[in-house]
Amino acid sequence: MSHTRTILLNPGPVTLSERVRQAMLGPDLCHREPEFTELQAEIRARLASVYPEARSEYVAVLFTGSGTAAVEAMVGSLVPDDGKALVAANGVYGDRIAAMLQVRGAPHDVIRTPWTEAIPLAEVEKKLQSERFTHLIAVHHETTTGRLNDLNTLGQLARQYDVKLLVDAVSSFGGESIDFASGTIEACAATANKCLHGVPGISFVVVRKETIATRTSAARNLYLDVIQNGKAQDKGHPLFTPSVQVLYALREALLEFDDEGGWQARRDRYRQRMTLVRDGLHRRRIASLLSEGESSILSAFLLPDRVPFANLYQPLKRRGFVIYPGQHWLDEKIFRIAVMGDLQPADLTRFLDAFDVTLADAPRR
Ligand SMILES: *Cc1c(COP(=O)(O)O)cnc(C)c1O
């Protein structure tokens, strides 16, 4: 079956390994059974150990929903009415966090930066100096452009000004460095189906144990309440019906993650793959959108002159490769390649060959 499989080069859901796909065929299971309690406990423990320094101070709270569910649960539950959040946004996902706070009616301010630029750290610092904030919120890997935001400096600023750091790490958790050791991170939202190589449908918030134990929730809904879901899961049962088969797949994906050497090994593998694709496309005179600050996971490339996205996408899809468009104003300008999932370097070499044929034949505007 491997010769017919489609290679997903979009930033999640990812190309699954056979091992993870087969895991979904596990036994039917009610979430009130002891076997489920065990499955849930194992997955939560493994998620809190993806970064081993997190294990002693943090727990994972599971949600049935996509990555956005976890992000909305995190920002909706943890920013209190008498607090104030500062959001540093340089892409679609940073803007989405601001929109969530807006909908929730939570006090907040936003520093918006053009999507092709880094978060202006001096401006963030000035803002933190000028006013009392309780939370600083940022996206780690801004999937809009493939930029890896400077989480370490944001963490230093958070410590210096005594604010809690909330991180959207949906597209970086398991594939990039995240500093849990310093304790600056209050919570971090992520999902099963990006760097962890699971199936879409389960997302999670890795949050300080102390927060679950001592804080009252600010959530204005029941389903996405990090504190109440965390307390229930600690007692052994989820509050609501979970996606059992997706959890089977996530457990297998986490076993595979360990077998492959953990997050550093995964990042190294992504870097090798990304270098192969970047160098290959650059040799074909395809330029990168960003000149610095790119992640190991995803790159944005400028569309060739007069070749709309569809004219690359359609023929590449027929050849077995799914590439990803830009969002909003970048939609006419870029295409994106992500290297998560069960890929081999040979798949990417074949992709570059397919790209050559596609580009040679592509109708120009
Ligand atoms: C994928 C992604 C999300 C969540 O998207 P879903 O479609 O809800 O899974 C959030 N933030 C970032 C940075 C992402 O890449």
Short mmCIF file of C-alpha atoms and ligand atoms in Angstrom, two decimals:
data_model
loop_
_atom_site.label_atom_id
_atom_site.label_comp_id
_atom_site.label_asym_id
_atom_site.label_seq_id
_atom_site.Cartn_x
_atom_site.Cartn_y
_atom_site.Cartn_z
CA MET A 1 0.00 0.00 0.00
CA SER A 2 2.95 2.32 0.48
CA HIS A 3 3.20 3.19 -3.24
CA THR A 4 -0.35 4.56 -3.29
CA ARG A 5 -0.23 6.44 -0.03
CA THR A 6 -0.69 10.19 -0.17
CA ILE A 7 2.08 12.21 1.43
CA LEU A 8 0.60 15.04 3.48
CA LEU A 9 2.90 18.08 3.47
CA ASN A 10 0.29 20.24 5.21
CA PRO A 11 0.80 21.15 8.90
CA GLY A 12 -1.40 18.42 10.32
CA PRO A 13 -3.22 16.15 10.17
CA VAL A 14 -0.13 14.17 9.26
CA THR A 15 0.71 11.07 7.25
CA LEU A 16 0.14 8.23 9.74
CA SER A 17 2.41 5.30 10.37
CA GLU A 18 0.76 1.90 9.92
CA ARG A 19 1.37 1.25 13.59
CA VAL A 20 -0.69 4.28 14.66
CA ARG A 21 -3.42 3.61 12.09
CA GLN A 22 -3.82 -0.01 13.24
CA ALA A 23 -4.06 1.06 16.88
CA MET A 24 -7.46 2.61 16.14
CA LEU A 25 -8.83 -0.91 15.70
CA GLY A 26 -8.50 -1.63 19.43
CA PRO A 27 -11.41 -3.09 21.42
CA ASP A 28 -14.68 -1.21 21.97
CA LEU A 29 -14.38 0.47 25.34
CA CYS A 30 -16.69 2.45 27.60
CA HIS A 31 -15.01 5.44 29.19
CA ARG A 32 -16.38 4.43 32.61
CA GLU A 33 -14.45 1.12 32.54
CA PRO A 34 -11.22 0.62 34.50
CA GLU A 35 -9.41 -0.09 31.21
CA PHE A 36 -10.23 3.43 30.10
CA THR A 37 -8.98 4.91 33.37
CA GLU A 38 -5.68 3.13 32.71
CA LEU A 39 -5.50 4.30 29.10
CA GLN A 40 -6.21 7.89 30.11
CA ALA A 41 -3.64 7.81 32.93
CA GLU A 42 -0.96 6.39 30.64
CA ILE A 43 -1.55 8.99 27.93
CA ARG A 44 -1.63 11.88 30.40
CA ALA A 45 1.61 10.70 32.01
CA ARG A 46 3.30 10.25 28.63
CA LEU A 47 2.19 13.71 27.46
CA ALA A 48 3.55 15.32 30.63
CA SER A 49 6.85 13.48 29.99
CA VAL A 50 7.35 14.49 26.34
CA TYR A 51 9.57 17.17 27.92
CA PRO A 52 10.98 15.21 30.90
CA GLU A 53 11.56 18.40 32.96
CA ALA A 54 7.78 18.98 32.92
CA ARG A 55 6.87 15.69 34.56
CA SER A 56 7.11 16.69 38.22
CA GLU A 57 5.26 20.03 38.06
CA TYR A 58 2.80 19.72 35.15
CA VAL A 59 -0.20 17.59 34.16
CA ALA A 60 -1.89 17.09 30.82
CA VAL A 61 -5.64 17.74 30.59
CA LEU A 62 -7.29 16.03 27.61
CA PHE A 63 -10.02 17.44 25.39
CA THR A 64 -11.93 15.81 22.59
CA GLY A 65 -11.61 18.46 19.91
CA SER A 66 -9.03 19.93 17.55
CA GLY A 67 -6.04 22.04 18.64
CA THR A 68 -8.21 25.15 18.82
CA ALA A 69 -10.29 23.50 21.58
CA ALA A 70 -7.19 23.22 23.77
CA VAL A 71 -6.07 26.79 23.05
CA GLU A 72 -9.56 28.14 23.80
CA ALA A 73 -9.76 26.03 26.98
CA MET A 74 -6.39 27.38 28.13
CA VAL A 75 -7.01 31.08 27.53
CA GLY A 76 -10.69 30.86 28.50
CA SER A 77 -10.07 29.13 31.84
CA LEU A 78 -6.84 30.70 33.05
CA VAL A 79 -7.16 34.46 32.49
CA PRO A 80 -9.37 35.65 35.38
CA ASP A 81 -11.83 38.53 35.16
CA ASP A 82 -9.66 40.62 37.45
CA GLY A 83 -6.51 39.82 35.45
CA LYS A 84 -5.28 41.14 32.13
CA ALA A 85 -3.57 39.33 29.29
CA LEU A 86 -1.05 40.69 26.81
CA VAL A 87 -1.13 38.82 23.50
CA ALA A 88 1.86 39.06 21.15
CA ALA A 89 0.49 38.20 17.71
CA ASN A 90 2.35 37.78 14.43
CA GLY A 91 0.05 35.49 12.49
CA VAL A 92 -3.36 33.88 12.12
CA TYR A 93 -3.05 31.87 15.35
CA GLY A 94 -1.96 34.83 17.47
CA ASP A 95 -4.92 36.79 16.12
CA ARG A 96 -7.17 33.84 16.94
CA ILE A 97 -6.08 33.96 20.59
CA ALA A 98 -6.99 37.65 20.73
CA ALA A 99 -10.37 36.80 19.18
CA MET A 100 -10.96 34.11 21.83
CA LEU A 101 -10.28 36.60 24.63
CA GLN A 102 -12.59 39.07 22.91
CA VAL A 103 -15.43 36.53 22.67
CA ARG A 104 -14.90 35.48 26.27
CA GLY A 105 -14.93 39.14 27.38
CA ALA A 106 -11.56 38.72 29.11
CA PRO A 107 -9.49 41.87 29.69
CA HIS A 108 -6.61 41.94 27.23
CA ASP A 109 -4.34 43.96 25.01
CA VAL A 110 -2.65 42.89 21.76
CA ILE A 111 0.70 43.75 20.22
CA ARG A 112 0.20 43.00 16.53
CA THR A 113 3.20 42.68 14.26
CA PRO A 114 3.24 42.18 10.48
CA TRP A 115 3.12 38.44 9.86
CA THR A 116 6.52 38.31 8.22
CA GLU A 117 8.22 39.89 11.24
CA ALA A 118 9.43 38.64 14.62
CA ILE A 119 7.58 39.61 17.81
CA PRO A 120 9.07 42.99 18.85
CA LEU A 121 10.47 42.01 22.25
CA ALA A 122 11.40 45.57 23.23
CA GLU A 123 7.82 46.63 22.62
CA VAL A 124 6.53 43.70 24.69
CA GLU A 125 8.84 44.73 27.51
CA LYS A 126 7.73 48.37 27.33
CA LYS A 127 4.11 47.28 27.52
CA LEU A 128 4.78 45.03 30.52
CA GLN A 129 6.55 47.92 32.25
CA SER A 130 3.81 50.42 31.56
CA GLU A 131 0.88 48.48 32.97
CA ARG A 132 0.09 45.54 35.26
CA PHE A 133 -0.58 42.39 33.24
CA THR A 134 -1.19 38.95 34.76
CA HIS A 135 -0.62 36.85 31.60
CA LEU A 136 1.55 36.97 28.53
CA ILE A 137 0.24 34.82 25.66
CA ALA A 138 2.01 33.87 22.45
CA VAL A 139 2.14 31.25 19.74
CA HIS A 140 5.37 29.26 19.80
CA HIS A 141 5.51 28.14 16.19
CA GLU A 142 3.39 30.52 14.07
CA THR A 143 2.21 28.11 11.40
CA THR A 144 1.04 31.04 9.25
CA THR A 145 4.62 31.68 8.11
CA GLY A 146 6.71 28.93 9.72
CA ARG A 147 8.31 31.30 12.19
CA LEU A 148 9.52 29.99 15.54
CA ASN A 149 8.84 32.77 18.03
CA ASP A 150 11.44 33.42 20.73
CA LEU A 151 9.80 31.63 23.64
CA ASN A 152 12.91 31.83 25.82
CA THR A 153 13.06 35.63 25.75
CA LEU A 154 9.30 35.87 26.23
CA GLY A 155 9.78 33.55 29.23
CA GLN A 156 12.52 35.79 30.65
CA LEU A 157 10.26 38.82 30.29
CA ALA A 158 7.42 36.93 31.96
CA ARG A 159 9.69 36.10 34.92
CA GLN A 160 11.08 39.61 35.13
CA TYR A 161 7.63 41.24 35.20
CA ASP A 162 5.97 38.46 37.18
CA VAL A 163 3.35 37.50 34.61
CA LYS A 164 2.28 33.98 33.71
CA LEU A 165 3.13 32.66 30.27
CA LEU A 166 0.47 30.82 28.22
CA VAL A 167 1.68 29.20 25.01
CA ASP A 168 -0.04 27.95 21.88
CA ALA A 169 2.39 25.14 21.08
CA VAL A 170 -0.09 23.30 18.87
CA SER A 171 2.32 22.96 15.96
CA SER A 172 5.57 22.63 17.95
CA PHE A 173 4.87 20.38 20.96
CA GLY A 174 7.12 17.35 20.54
CA GLY A 175 9.13 18.86 17.69
CA GLU A 176 10.87 21.93 19.12
CA SER A 177 12.49 22.93 22.40
CA ILE A 178 10.07 24.19 25.09
CA ASP A 179 11.53 25.33 28.42
CA PHE A 180 9.45 23.75 31.16
CA ALA A 181 12.40 23.63 33.56
CA SER A 182 12.31 27.31 34.55
CA GLY A 183 8.66 27.04 35.61
CA THR A 184 7.73 30.22 33.72
CA ILE A 185 5.18 28.44 31.58
CA GLU A 186 1.80 28.33 33.28
CA ALA A 187 0.22 26.28 30.51
CA CYS A 188 0.78 25.16 26.99
CA ALA A 189 -1.86 23.94 24.50
CA ALA A 190 -1.19 21.26 21.88
CA THR A 191 -2.76 18.50 19.82
CA ALA A 192 -2.44 14.82 18.95
CA ASN A 193 -2.12 15.22 15.21
CA LYS A 194 0.84 17.50 14.55
CA CYS A 195 4.36 16.80 15.90
CA LEU A 196 3.13 13.83 17.95
CA HIS A 197 1.95 12.05 14.76
CA GLY A 198 -1.43 10.93 16.15
CA VAL A 199 -4.93 11.14 14.70
CA PRO A 200 -6.99 14.37 14.84
CA GLY A 201 -9.69 14.58 17.50
CA ILE A 202 -7.81 14.89 20.79
CA SER A 203 -6.04 17.97 22.05
CA PHE A 204 -4.60 18.80 25.45
CA VAL A 205 -3.33 21.49 27.79
CA VAL A 206 -0.14 20.86 29.75
CA VAL A 207 -0.66 22.96 32.85
CA ARG A 208 0.99 23.43 36.25
CA LYS A 209 -0.41 20.93 38.78
CA GLU A 210 -0.65 23.74 41.28
CA THR A 211 -2.99 25.64 38.97
CA ILE A 212 -5.43 22.72 38.79
CA ALA A 213 -5.28 22.27 42.56
CA THR A 214 -5.55 25.88 43.69
CA ARG A 215 -7.13 28.11 41.08
CA THR A 216 -10.78 28.79 40.36
CA SER A 217 -11.64 28.59 36.71
CA ALA A 218 -12.55 31.66 34.68
CA ALA A 219 -14.27 29.47 32.06
CA ARG A 220 -17.69 30.58 30.85
CA ASN A 221 -18.56 27.13 29.58
CA LEU A 222 -18.45 23.58 30.91
CA TYR A 223 -16.84 21.67 28.07
CA LEU A 224 -13.59 23.63 27.77
CA ASP A 225 -12.88 24.16 31.45
CA VAL A 226 -9.25 23.20 32.09
CA ILE A 227 -9.60 23.11 35.88
CA GLN A 228 -12.78 21.01 36.08
CA ASN A 229 -11.70 18.59 33.32
CA GLY A 230 -8.30 18.28 35.02
CA LYS A 231 -9.83 17.48 38.41
CA ALA A 232 -12.17 14.86 36.92
CA GLN A 233 -9.37 13.23 34.92
CA ASP A 234 -7.20 13.14 38.06
CA LYS A 235 -9.95 11.11 39.71
CA GLY A 236 -9.90 8.66 36.80
CA HIS A 237 -12.83 9.52 34.55
CA PRO A 238 -13.33 12.16 31.89
CA LEU A 239 -16.28 14.56 32.29
CA PHE A 240 -17.56 13.87 28.77
CA THR A 241 -17.41 11.07 26.21
CA PRO A 242 -13.87 11.00 24.81
CA SER A 243 -12.76 9.87 21.38
CA VAL A 244 -11.59 6.44 22.52
CA GLN A 245 -10.15 5.25 19.20
CA VAL A 246 -8.20 8.48 18.77
CA LEU A 247 -6.76 7.92 22.24
CA TYR A 248 -5.67 4.39 21.25
CA ALA A 249 -3.85 5.97 18.33
CA LEU A 250 -2.34 8.67 20.54
CA ARG A 251 -0.97 6.10 22.97
CA GLU A 252 0.66 4.25 20.08
CA ALA A 253 2.00 7.51 18.65
CA LEU A 254 3.57 8.34 22.03
CA LEU A 255 5.16 4.87 22.23
CA GLU A 256 6.53 5.39 18.73
CA PHE A 257 7.75 8.86 19.76
CA ASP A 258 9.76 7.30 22.61
CA ASP A 259 11.04 4.48 20.37
CA GLU A 260 12.32 7.11 17.94
CA GLY A 261 14.25 8.97 20.64
CA GLY A 262 11.94 11.72 21.94
CA TRP A 263 11.61 15.36 20.95
CA GLN A 264 15.27 16.08 20.17
CA ALA A 265 15.47 13.17 17.76
CA ARG A 266 12.19 14.23 16.20
CA ARG A 267 13.41 17.80 15.78
CA ASP A 268 16.67 16.57 14.23
CA ARG A 269 14.72 14.46 11.76
CA TYR A 270 12.46 17.40 10.88
CA ARG A 271 15.53 19.59 10.35
CA GLN A 272 17.07 17.08 7.97
CA ARG A 273 13.84 16.81 6.02
CA MET A 274 13.27 20.57 5.98
CA THR A 275 16.84 21.20 4.79
CA LEU A 276 16.32 18.70 2.00
CA VAL A 277 13.14 20.47 0.86
CA ARG A 278 14.43 24.04 1.37
CA ASP A 279 17.74 23.46 -0.41
CA GLY A 280 15.94 21.57 -3.16
CA LEU A 281 13.42 24.34 -3.76
CA HIS A 282 16.01 27.10 -3.48
CA ARG A 283 18.06 25.32 -6.17
CA ARG A 284 14.92 25.51 -8.31
CA ARG A 285 14.83 29.30 -7.73
CA ILE A 286 11.90 29.10 -5.32
CA ALA A 287 12.52 31.63 -2.53
CA SER A 288 11.56 31.41 1.14
CA LEU A 289 9.08 33.91 2.58
CA LEU A 290 11.15 34.46 5.73
CA SER A 291 14.84 35.31 5.65
CA GLU A 292 15.39 34.19 9.27
CA GLY A 293 13.64 32.62 12.24
CA GLU A 294 12.19 29.57 10.53
CA SER A 295 11.13 26.47 12.46
CA SER A 296 12.36 22.92 11.91
CA ILE A 297 8.81 21.93 11.00
CA LEU A 298 7.37 24.10 8.27
CA SER A 299 8.56 26.55 5.60
CA ALA A 300 6.66 29.08 3.53
CA PHE A 301 7.83 29.61 -0.05
CA LEU A 302 6.95 32.34 -2.53
CA LEU A 303 4.82 31.08 -5.41
CA PRO A 304 6.73 31.18 -8.69
CA ASP A 305 5.97 34.16 -10.88
CA ARG A 306 2.46 34.01 -12.45
CA VAL A 307 1.79 30.51 -11.11
CA PRO A 308 -1.27 30.50 -8.83
CA PHE A 309 -1.35 27.99 -5.96
CA ALA A 310 -3.96 25.77 -7.66
CA ASN A 311 -1.64 25.19 -10.62
CA LEU A 312 0.93 23.61 -8.30
CA TYR A 313 -1.47 21.99 -5.88
CA GLN A 314 -3.67 20.07 -8.32
CA PRO A 315 -0.93 18.31 -10.33
CA LEU A 316 1.10 17.60 -7.17
CA LYS A 317 -1.96 16.05 -5.56
CA ARG A 318 -2.43 13.81 -8.60
CA ARG A 319 1.20 12.75 -8.07
CA GLY A 320 0.52 11.93 -4.42
CA PHE A 321 1.64 15.05 -2.53
CA VAL A 322 -0.58 17.53 -0.69
CA ILE A 323 0.93 21.00 -0.30
CA TYR A 324 -0.67 23.79 1.71
CA PRO A 325 -1.77 27.30 0.71
CA GLY A 326 -1.18 30.59 2.53
CA GLN A 327 -3.91 32.18 4.64
CA HIS A 328 -5.60 35.56 4.12
CA TRP A 329 -3.38 37.98 2.20
CA LEU A 330 -0.65 35.35 1.90
CA ASP A 331 -3.02 33.13 -0.05
CA GLU A 332 -1.93 34.63 -3.41
CA LYS A 333 1.72 34.79 -2.43
CA ILE A 334 2.93 31.58 -0.83
CA PHE A 335 2.68 27.84 -0.49
CA ARG A 336 3.70 25.95 2.62
CA ILE A 337 5.49 22.65 3.18
CA ALA A 338 5.42 20.90 6.54
CA VAL A 339 7.53 17.82 7.23
CA MET A 340 5.68 16.28 10.17
CA GLY A 341 4.37 12.73 10.04
CA ASP A 342 5.58 9.33 8.90
CA LEU A 343 7.80 10.54 6.03
CA GLN A 344 11.05 9.23 4.63
CA PRO A 345 13.75 11.35 2.95
CA ALA A 346 12.97 9.35 -0.22
CA ASP A 347 9.38 10.69 -0.12
CA LEU A 348 10.79 14.22 -0.19
CA THR A 349 13.18 13.47 -3.02
CA ARG A 350 10.22 12.12 -4.98
CA PHE A 351 8.34 15.30 -4.05
CA LEU A 352 11.11 17.45 -5.56
CA ASP A 353 10.99 15.36 -8.75
CA ALA A 354 7.21 15.77 -8.89
CA PHE A 355 7.66 19.49 -8.32
CA ASP A 356 9.97 19.75 -11.35
CA VAL A 357 7.48 18.09 -13.68
CA THR A 358 4.63 20.11 -12.21
CA LEU A 359 6.40 23.43 -12.57
CA ALA A 360 7.54 22.72 -16.11
CA ASP A 361 3.92 22.05 -17.14
CA ALA A 362 2.20 24.66 -14.94
CA PRO A 363 -0.03 27.09 -16.83
CA ARG A 364 1.04 30.70 -16.13
CA ARG A 365 -1.39 33.49 -15.45
C1 LIG B 1 -2.98 23.85 13.82
C2 LIG B 1 -2.84 24.97 14.78
C3 LIG B 1 -3.85 25.29 15.71
C4 LIG B 1 -5.14 24.56 15.84
O1 LIG B 1 -5.78 24.23 14.69
P1 LIG B 1 -6.93 23.11 14.68
O2 LIG B 1 -7.37 23.16 13.25
O3 LIG B 1 -7.98 23.54 15.63
O4 LIG B 1 -6.30 21.82 15.09
C5 LIG B 1 -3.59 26.30 16.62
N1 LIG B 1 -2.43 26.96 16.63
C6 LIG B 1 -1.44 26.68 15.77
C7 LIG B 1 -0.16 27.43 15.88
C8 LIG B 1 -1.62 25.68 14.81
O5 LIG B 1 -0.64 25.39 13.95
#
